[in-house]
Amino acid sequence: MNRGFTQQDAAGRLRHLITLDGLPRGLLVELLDRAQEYAGRPGELAPRGSDLAGWTVANLFAEPSTRTRASFELAAVRLGADPINLDVMLSSRAKGESIIDTIYTLQEMQVDVFVIRDAEPGIHEYVARHVGDHVAVISGGEAHVSHPTQGLLDALTIRQCKGGFDGLVVTITGDIRHSRVARSAHRALATLGAAEIRIVAPPEFMPDAAEFSGARRYESFDQAIDGADVVMMLRIQRERAIGAAQADPVRYHQQYGLTAERLARAKPQAIVMHPGPMNRGVELTSDVADGPQSVIRRQVANGVAVRMAVLAHLADARRRRGA
Amino acid sequence: MNRGFTQQDAAGRLRHLITLDGLPRGLLVELLDRAQEYAGRPGELAPRGSDLAGWTVANLFAEPSTRTRASFELAAVRLGADPINLDVMLSSRAKGESIIDTIYTLQEMQVDVFVIRDAEPGIHEYVARHVGDHVAVISGGEAHVSHPTQGLLDALTIRQCKGGFDGLVVTITGDIRHSRVARSAHRALATLGAAEIRIVAPPEFMPDAAEFSGARRYESFDQAIDGADVVMMLRIQRERAIGAAQADPVRYHQQYGLTAERLARAKPQAIVMHPGPMNRGVELTSDVADGPQSVIRRQVANGVAVRMAVLAHLADARRRRGA
Amino acid sequence: MNRGFTQQDAAGRLRHLITLDGLPRGLLVELLDRAQEYAGRPGELAPRGSDLAGWTVANLFAEPSTRTRASFELAAVRLGADPINLDVMLSSRAKGESIIDTIYTLQEMQVDVFVIRDAEPGIHEYVARHVGDHVAVISGGEAHVSHPTQGLLDALTIRQCKGGFDGLVVTITGDIRHSRVARSAHRALATLGAAEIRIVAPPEFMPDAAEFSGARRYESFDQAIDGADVVMMLRIQRERAIGAAQADPVRYHQQYGLTAERLARAKPQAIVMHPGPMNRGVELTSDVADGPQSVIRRQVANGVAVRMAVLAHLADARRRRGA
């Protein structure tokens, strides 16, 4: 983020949620605690609240049908907000000024929260710098840079399964270089105190040396998974892999795919994660995806809970600020 | 449906609604009775209820703008549910597994009901076999195979106009071969005890001999309509008619179009039905479509009522099962 | 409008809102007064009401993502209605009859209000002539002809800033010939008693002599803006400007763009308006658009308030009629 911009208000509460970078451990724990309250049980009606009664939440997603858009919409509705969906990719507009004109227009319609997914780095912060004091911006995904609610839901899932982060070894595998999921997970886990974060990928998919500070880098998945508590698989974006030697899914799977055999090298109770949607047979085999160590479905459920927690926190912070 | 799959729970209530095949008469009557309570009167506000308060109903339609999608959405909202619309055609996805991953994902977001329209036969049952005990699947249309809520709304409309099904002669005309509407209407009427179901169409549009058991087959519309109580016209899908000799709309209309002259051959109080959208001047003339014997608009109103009844029944059944 | 059609009921209240033509001053003032009650303050939650509890409002817009559609949807929701969005351009349907079949279908689903944007002149009135007594049609934009809620929001914004319309000089600049915004603003201001309406544009963009009766016509923007209280800029539709000598944005801006220098010729407290979206640097410079005399954002906020007022008035009128 640029100098002089902060996501937090004077009391340390969130004004926006654009990145997990720089957020203190206490704030992340508070969000996870709140999300835990919203984590429903299968077969029961979804947990609800009224923290956002009277609020308007605008979802600005270029692709309206994504699971993340649905997750945010349900989170807003279940807290009593009115959602409004707009198929808008801000950065694809012709002129820079019109981005902010679009935002001003919606703000004038008394939209209280903008949830934005965009492929252009920096656009979320740009919007956040320009909105009124009472309006919050939440990132629903920013290029390869940041996906903070995904990082939080990953952390919540790990905490539910492992009781905490102390001493945990987390192995992240896949196209780390282009992954906002990996960046936000790394940031969440580092802040929450995971003992060791390992990253492993084909050379083309490894991030620059300056990134993922503190993480241990591996070339061999077999070595990287050895003794892991958490195995986090990333989606392979076929379009991004073009030209990469590893683009061949069969070869990729041989070296970096998660199989039952490979999973046996992790700790016996290790959990398997994936942000979805999965390419079964590429990133992991179906027996692993559907096996007893998989927590992939629980991640989805936690996604709604985390988004409810973020929205409720933002509403609470605004009320306390009197904005 | 495949062996071992049933839409009903141990108490005989619906778990899903994928087809009318095999559903007992008592259950159909119960659904019609319930729908009758929701059938509104023109000029009044729509009937409402709270049977689905706290429920989430996901509409998975490949084409979001259809009247059926709108009808289901309004039915859900008027019972207090939160609707979520997703433009998804499950069967068009690249890999078979991902169909179920999409469903699992939505299920984890605590979606309670999936309303699915899809062009692939069997996909509704496939989904129903995989969802959790608390999740219901409703068909909003399955290829040429089944359209159960349409069959129910047709039955409700007939019952309202004729008082019942005893002794009724029903003539179905149009592209019966490719019509899920005709299949579900035939099933509903046969179960409910209509005296005689007649089907008439150009040879290309007639179903195989094994289908529509019990129905009387005609070549001449003039003969088939003679003495009918109900004349059910089907929409001609122009794209399906390519290559058929009868594809010429003018010639089709001459032989199988409903005119005032032809309608005079039916019983004096015979009603005219059409599932919409109509090709006026092809399936029927405008004077018939808008005439005193037409109940086409009432069918639409009954569509919302029937969908409310099905949703309320499913919610009731789930509560009784304790799922 | 055609002979024999009226938007008002026997008591003079609105049955529909298709045009501002012919509506009496008292009715416009009543709508502005009502809208003023709904005009929210920045940083506060949006004003709400329950005037439309139980109502269903269908938005029929060919392009779903417009600000006007969002504005109508939010207005409906904030009065307690259930919105339903359909991506439908009525006039683009193949056959004339099916327009009305689409409307009848939605009416049977107990839709109470249709908000329609369409590029074909006359289609709104055509629909209004055919719907039931209890159903209202609101124009969300009709070709180049009419945009009544825009005219009302412009009037409301002027009244808020200027206290009234007496003695006001209003200058309208841009593609007046093709502008429904200009036509509805002219009608509102003429009815409400603005002292002088001036229109100025390149010759290709000037309306026929029979239109904009009472307005003073200018060729020079510098002369037209002299002493103005209100400067209303219109969006240049690039696609419409093809072939026009003034299509070159740079040249257009030189002659008809609003700059700080030009604005200085208006009265010192003159306000600057634009219906959005703006082409910054074409219709006006950014320093003017964002400057202290600009009320462009307030226009957007007033748009929701005006649409709430129209909906609440229509609901009130229906209740009084007992329809």
mmCIF file of N, CA and C in Angstrom, chain B residues 38-48 64-71 73-74 77-78 238 277-282 286 290 297-298 300-302 304, chain C residues 52-56 80-88 93 95 97-98 100-102 104-112 130 133-135 318-319 322-323:
data_model
loop_
_atom_site.group_PDB
_atom_site.id
_atom_site.type_symbol
_atom_site.label_atom_id
_atom_site.label_comp_id
_atom_site.label_asym_id
_atom_site.label_seq_id
_atom_site.Cartn_x
_atom_site.Cartn_y
_atom_site.Cartn_z
ATOM 1 N N TYR B 38 -52.563 -20.285 -2.143
ATOM 2 C CA TYR B 38 -51.656 -19.205 -2.550
ATOM 3 C C TYR B 38 -52.101 -18.518 -3.841
ATOM 4 N N ALA B 39 -53.148 -19.026 -4.454
ATOM 5 C CA ALA B 39 -53.566 -18.441 -5.731
ATOM 6 C C ALA B 39 -54.213 -17.083 -5.480
ATOM 7 N N GLY B 40 -53.538 -16.050 -5.897
ATOM 8 C CA GLY B 40 -53.996 -14.689 -5.612
ATOM 9 C C GLY B 40 -55.082 -14.238 -6.564
ATOM 10 N N ARG B 41 -55.659 -13.110 -6.245
ATOM 11 C CA ARG B 41 -56.650 -12.522 -7.132
ATOM 12 C C ARG B 41 -56.067 -11.279 -7.786
ATOM 13 N N PRO B 42 -56.390 -11.052 -9.047
ATOM 14 C CA PRO B 42 -55.842 -9.884 -9.741
ATOM 15 C C PRO B 42 -56.194 -8.599 -9.014
ATOM 16 N N GLY B 43 -55.243 -7.711 -8.933
ATOM 17 C CA GLY B 43 -55.500 -6.432 -8.287
ATOM 18 C C GLY B 43 -55.222 -6.428 -6.806
ATOM 19 N N GLU B 44 -54.977 -7.600 -6.266
ATOM 20 C CA GLU B 44 -54.598 -7.655 -4.861
ATOM 21 C C GLU B 44 -53.110 -7.910 -4.741
ATOM 22 N N LEU B 45 -52.560 -7.570 -3.605
ATOM 23 C CA LEU B 45 -51.158 -7.881 -3.385
ATOM 24 C C LEU B 45 -50.978 -9.393 -3.344
ATOM 25 N N ALA B 46 -49.823 -9.838 -3.730
ATOM 26 C CA ALA B 46 -49.554 -11.268 -3.802
ATOM 27 C C ALA B 46 -49.662 -11.919 -2.424
ATOM 28 N N PRO B 47 -50.236 -13.124 -2.364
ATOM 29 C CA PRO B 47 -50.271 -13.853 -1.092
ATOM 30 C C PRO B 47 -48.851 -14.135 -0.591
ATOM 31 N N ARG B 48 -48.715 -14.182 0.691
ATOM 32 C CA ARG B 48 -47.408 -14.345 1.316
ATOM 33 C C ARG B 48 -47.457 -15.350 2.450
ATOM 34 N N PRO B 64 -30.868 -16.586 -17.423
ATOM 35 C CA PRO B 64 -31.426 -15.990 -16.214
ATOM 36 C C PRO B 64 -32.762 -15.291 -16.418
ATOM 37 N N SER B 65 -33.133 -14.992 -17.647
ATOM 38 C CA SER B 65 -34.282 -14.117 -17.841
ATOM 39 C C SER B 65 -35.590 -14.848 -18.080
ATOM 40 N N THR B 66 -35.620 -16.111 -17.883
ATOM 41 C CA THR B 66 -36.851 -16.807 -18.209
ATOM 42 C C THR B 66 -37.941 -16.505 -17.204
ATOM 43 N N ARG B 67 -39.177 -16.683 -17.668
ATOM 44 C CA ARG B 67 -40.323 -16.501 -16.787
ATOM 45 C C ARG B 67 -40.314 -17.532 -15.661
ATOM 46 N N THR B 68 -39.819 -18.715 -15.942
ATOM 47 C CA THR B 68 -39.813 -19.733 -14.897
ATOM 48 C C THR B 68 -38.869 -19.349 -13.764
ATOM 49 N N ARG B 69 -37.735 -18.791 -14.115
ATOM 50 C CA ARG B 69 -36.812 -18.332 -13.076
ATOM 51 C C ARG B 69 -37.473 -17.243 -12.246
ATOM 52 N N ALA B 70 -38.106 -16.304 -12.898
ATOM 53 C CA ALA B 70 -38.787 -15.222 -12.176
ATOM 54 C C ALA B 70 -39.883 -15.786 -11.278
ATOM 55 N N SER B 71 -40.612 -16.770 -11.778
ATOM 56 C CA SER B 71 -41.700 -17.368 -11.014
ATOM 57 C C SER B 71 -41.165 -18.043 -9.749
ATOM 58 N N GLU B 73 -38.291 -17.359 -8.261
ATOM 59 C CA GLU B 73 -37.720 -16.336 -7.387
ATOM 60 C C GLU B 73 -38.825 -15.648 -6.579
ATOM 61 N N LEU B 74 -39.917 -15.308 -7.248
ATOM 62 C CA LEU B 74 -41.011 -14.647 -6.534
ATOM 63 C C LEU B 74 -41.662 -15.590 -5.527
ATOM 64 N N VAL B 77 -39.335 -15.658 -2.479
ATOM 65 C CA VAL B 77 -39.354 -14.394 -1.738
ATOM 66 C C VAL B 77 -40.661 -14.235 -0.971
ATOM 67 N N ARG B 78 -41.759 -14.634 -1.591
ATOM 68 C CA ARG B 78 -43.056 -14.441 -0.947
ATOM 69 C C ARG B 78 -43.293 -15.395 0.214
ATOM 70 N N ARG B 238 -38.918 -23.470 -32.878
ATOM 71 C CA ARG B 238 -38.519 -23.420 -34.284
ATOM 72 C C ARG B 238 -37.198 -24.150 -34.531
ATOM 73 N N PRO B 277 -43.762 -19.095 -23.875
ATOM 74 C CA PRO B 277 -44.335 -17.983 -24.633
ATOM 75 C C PRO B 277 -44.969 -18.464 -25.937
ATOM 76 N N MET B 278 -46.061 -17.827 -26.297
ATOM 77 C CA MET B 278 -46.820 -18.210 -27.485
ATOM 78 C C MET B 278 -46.215 -17.671 -28.768
ATOM 79 N N ASN B 279 -46.292 -18.451 -29.809
ATOM 80 C CA ASN B 279 -46.114 -17.921 -31.156
ATOM 81 C C ASN B 279 -47.514 -17.689 -31.715
ATOM 82 N N ARG B 280 -48.002 -16.494 -31.529
ATOM 83 C CA ARG B 280 -49.359 -16.189 -32.010
ATOM 84 C C ARG B 280 -49.395 -16.352 -33.530
ATOM 85 N N GLY B 281 -50.456 -16.932 -33.998
ATOM 86 C CA GLY B 281 -50.562 -17.163 -35.439
ATOM 87 C C GLY B 281 -49.932 -18.478 -35.866
ATOM 88 N N VAL B 282 -49.227 -19.120 -34.980
ATOM 89 C CA VAL B 282 -48.676 -20.434 -35.292
ATOM 90 C C VAL B 282 -49.445 -21.489 -34.488
ATOM 91 N N SER B 286 -54.746 -15.217 -32.348
ATOM 92 C CA SER B 286 -54.864 -14.256 -31.256
ATOM 93 C C SER B 286 -56.282 -14.200 -30.700
ATOM 94 N N ASP B 290 -56.710 -14.747 -26.698
ATOM 95 C CA ASP B 290 -57.263 -13.694 -25.861
ATOM 96 C C ASP B 290 -58.768 -13.863 -25.623
ATOM 97 N N ARG B 297 -53.394 -16.953 -19.148
ATOM 98 C CA ARG B 297 -52.834 -16.061 -18.120
ATOM 99 C C ARG B 297 -52.976 -16.650 -16.732
ATOM 100 N N ARG B 298 -54.094 -17.319 -16.516
ATOM 101 C CA ARG B 298 -54.276 -17.926 -15.201
ATOM 102 C C ARG B 298 -53.209 -18.997 -14.929
ATOM 103 N N VAL B 300 -50.143 -18.774 -15.675
ATOM 104 C CA VAL B 300 -48.961 -18.080 -15.147
ATOM 105 C C VAL B 300 -49.132 -17.784 -13.670
ATOM 106 N N ALA B 301 -50.300 -17.256 -13.305
ATOM 107 C CA ALA B 301 -50.561 -16.951 -11.895
ATOM 108 C C ALA B 301 -50.460 -18.219 -11.054
ATOM 109 N N ASN B 302 -51.003 -19.300 -11.581
ATOM 110 C CA ASN B 302 -50.940 -20.559 -10.846
ATOM 111 C C ASN B 302 -49.510 -21.093 -10.735
ATOM 112 N N VAL B 304 -46.796 -19.414 -9.948
ATOM 113 C CA VAL B 304 -46.210 -18.932 -8.698
ATOM 114 C C VAL B 304 -46.830 -19.669 -7.516
ATOM 115 N N LEU C 52 -44.386 0.394 0.295
ATOM 116 C CA LEU C 52 -44.531 -0.635 -0.741
ATOM 117 C C LEU C 52 -44.380 -2.047 -0.177
ATOM 118 N N ALA C 53 -44.621 -2.189 1.119
ATOM 119 C CA ALA C 53 -44.530 -3.529 1.715
ATOM 120 C C ALA C 53 -45.492 -4.470 0.990
ATOM 121 N N GLY C 54 -44.993 -5.589 0.556
ATOM 122 C CA GLY C 54 -45.828 -6.558 -0.146
ATOM 123 C C GLY C 54 -45.923 -6.331 -1.646
ATOM 124 N N TRP C 55 -45.350 -5.251 -2.127
ATOM 125 C CA TRP C 55 -45.382 -4.977 -3.563
ATOM 126 C C TRP C 55 -44.219 -5.644 -4.275
ATOM 127 N N THR C 56 -44.443 -5.919 -5.530
ATOM 128 C CA THR C 56 -43.380 -6.445 -6.375
ATOM 129 C C THR C 56 -43.113 -5.441 -7.494
ATOM 130 N N GLY C 80 -39.686 -1.144 1.032
ATOM 131 C CA GLY C 80 -40.222 -2.432 1.447
ATOM 132 C C GLY C 80 -40.679 -3.346 0.329
ATOM 133 N N ALA C 81 -40.492 -2.940 -0.924
ATOM 134 C CA ALA C 81 -40.927 -3.781 -2.040
ATOM 135 C C ALA C 81 -39.914 -4.883 -2.315
ATOM 136 N N ASP C 82 -40.365 -5.906 -3.018
ATOM 137 C CA ASP C 82 -39.469 -6.924 -3.557
ATOM 138 C C ASP C 82 -39.173 -6.564 -5.008
ATOM 139 N N PRO C 83 -37.895 -6.382 -5.338
ATOM 140 C CA PRO C 83 -37.560 -6.085 -6.726
ATOM 141 C C PRO C 83 -37.308 -7.359 -7.500
ATOM 142 N N ILE C 84 -37.586 -7.315 -8.789
ATOM 143 C CA ILE C 84 -37.151 -8.410 -9.646
ATOM 144 C C ILE C 84 -36.604 -7.791 -10.920
ATOM 145 N N ASN C 85 -35.388 -8.206 -11.254
ATOM 146 C CA ASN C 85 -34.710 -7.640 -12.415
ATOM 147 C C ASN C 85 -34.796 -8.584 -13.596
ATOM 148 N N LEU C 86 -35.194 -8.059 -14.730
ATOM 149 C CA LEU C 86 -35.243 -8.869 -15.943
ATOM 150 C C LEU C 86 -34.534 -8.110 -17.051
ATOM 151 N N ASP C 87 -33.631 -8.789 -17.699
ATOM 152 C CA ASP C 87 -32.910 -8.155 -18.805
ATOM 153 C C ASP C 87 -33.746 -8.322 -20.061
ATOM 154 N N VAL C 88 -34.608 -7.372 -20.278
ATOM 155 C CA VAL C 88 -35.564 -7.495 -21.367
ATOM 156 C C VAL C 88 -35.670 -6.160 -22.073
ATOM 157 N N ARG C 93 -38.146 -7.547 -29.275
ATOM 158 C CA ARG C 93 -38.776 -8.852 -29.486
ATOM 159 C C ARG C 93 -39.260 -8.962 -30.931
ATOM 160 N N LYS C 95 -42.038 -10.106 -32.431
ATOM 161 C CA LYS C 95 -43.369 -9.729 -32.863
ATOM 162 C C LYS C 95 -44.033 -8.806 -31.864
ATOM 163 N N GLU C 97 -47.007 -8.523 -30.737
ATOM 164 C CA GLU C 97 -47.899 -9.088 -29.729
ATOM 165 C C GLU C 97 -47.133 -9.585 -28.519
ATOM 166 N N SER C 98 -45.918 -10.046 -28.749
ATOM 167 C CA SER C 98 -45.228 -10.680 -27.631
ATOM 168 C C SER C 98 -44.795 -9.660 -26.584
ATOM 169 N N ILE C 100 -46.719 -7.495 -25.295
ATOM 170 C CA ILE C 100 -47.797 -7.462 -24.329
ATOM 171 C C ILE C 100 -47.934 -8.825 -23.637
ATOM 172 N N ASP C 101 -47.584 -9.892 -24.327
ATOM 173 C CA ASP C 101 -47.596 -11.197 -23.654
ATOM 174 C C ASP C 101 -46.579 -11.228 -22.525
ATOM 175 N N THR C 102 -45.404 -10.654 -22.750
ATOM 176 C CA THR C 102 -44.404 -10.587 -21.695
ATOM 177 C C THR C 102 -44.952 -9.817 -20.500
ATOM 178 N N TYR C 104 -48.137 -9.257 -19.744
ATOM 179 C CA TYR C 104 -49.229 -10.009 -19.118
ATOM 180 C C TYR C 104 -48.676 -11.113 -18.216
ATOM 181 N N THR C 105 -47.646 -11.766 -18.691
ATOM 182 C CA THR C 105 -47.054 -12.845 -17.905
ATOM 183 C C THR C 105 -46.572 -12.330 -16.560
ATOM 184 N N LEU C 106 -45.846 -11.235 -16.596
ATOM 185 C CA LEU C 106 -45.339 -10.685 -15.339
ATOM 186 C C LEU C 106 -46.483 -10.167 -14.479
ATOM 187 N N GLN C 107 -47.462 -9.580 -15.109
ATOM 188 C CA GLN C 107 -48.617 -9.094 -14.352
ATOM 189 C C GLN C 107 -49.309 -10.240 -13.620
ATOM 190 N N GLU C 108 -49.388 -11.382 -14.280
ATOM 191 C CA GLU C 108 -50.025 -12.535 -13.641
ATOM 192 C C GLU C 108 -49.225 -13.056 -12.462
ATOM 193 N N MET C 109 -47.929 -12.780 -12.467
ATOM 194 C CA MET C 109 -47.107 -13.160 -11.310
ATOM 195 C C MET C 109 -47.281 -12.138 -10.186
ATOM 196 N N GLN C 110 -48.259 -11.289 -10.347
ATOM 197 C CA GLN C 110 -48.599 -10.252 -9.372
ATOM 198 C C GLN C 110 -47.483 -9.239 -9.175
ATOM 199 N N VAL C 111 -46.914 -8.841 -10.299
ATOM 200 C CA VAL C 111 -46.033 -7.676 -10.291
ATOM 201 C C VAL C 111 -46.932 -6.444 -10.221
ATOM 202 N N ASP C 112 -46.560 -5.495 -9.374
ATOM 203 C CA ASP C 112 -47.399 -4.313 -9.163
ATOM 204 C C ASP C 112 -46.932 -3.103 -9.953
ATOM 205 N N HIS C 130 -52.389 -1.357 -21.602
ATOM 206 C CA HIS C 130 -52.820 -2.751 -21.561
ATOM 207 C C HIS C 130 -52.801 -3.400 -20.178
ATOM 208 N N ASP C 133 -55.854 -2.567 -13.888
ATOM 209 C CA ASP C 133 -56.084 -1.323 -13.153
ATOM 210 C C ASP C 133 -55.126 -1.117 -11.992
ATOM 211 N N HIS C 134 -54.616 -2.219 -11.474
ATOM 212 C CA HIS C 134 -53.806 -2.133 -10.270
ATOM 213 C C HIS C 134 -52.314 -1.992 -10.576
ATOM 214 N N VAL C 135 -51.935 -2.101 -11.842
ATOM 215 C CA VAL C 135 -50.515 -2.113 -12.205
ATOM 216 C C VAL C 135 -50.091 -0.748 -12.729
ATOM 217 N N ARG C 318 -53.118 4.114 -5.560
ATOM 218 C CA ARG C 318 -53.807 2.826 -5.756
ATOM 219 C C ARG C 318 -54.667 2.477 -4.557
ATOM 220 N N ARG C 319 -54.132 2.705 -3.382
ATOM 221 C CA ARG C 319 -54.905 2.402 -2.178
ATOM 222 C C ARG C 319 -56.158 3.269 -2.130
ATOM 223 N N GLY C 322 -58.716 2.116 -4.342
ATOM 224 C CA GLY C 322 -59.214 0.794 -3.991
ATOM 225 C C GLY C 322 -58.916 -0.243 -5.065
ATOM 226 N N ALA C 323 -57.946 0.047 -5.904
ATOM 227 C CA ALA C 323 -57.602 -0.907 -6.974
ATOM 228 C C ALA C 323 -56.700 -2.000 -6.415
#
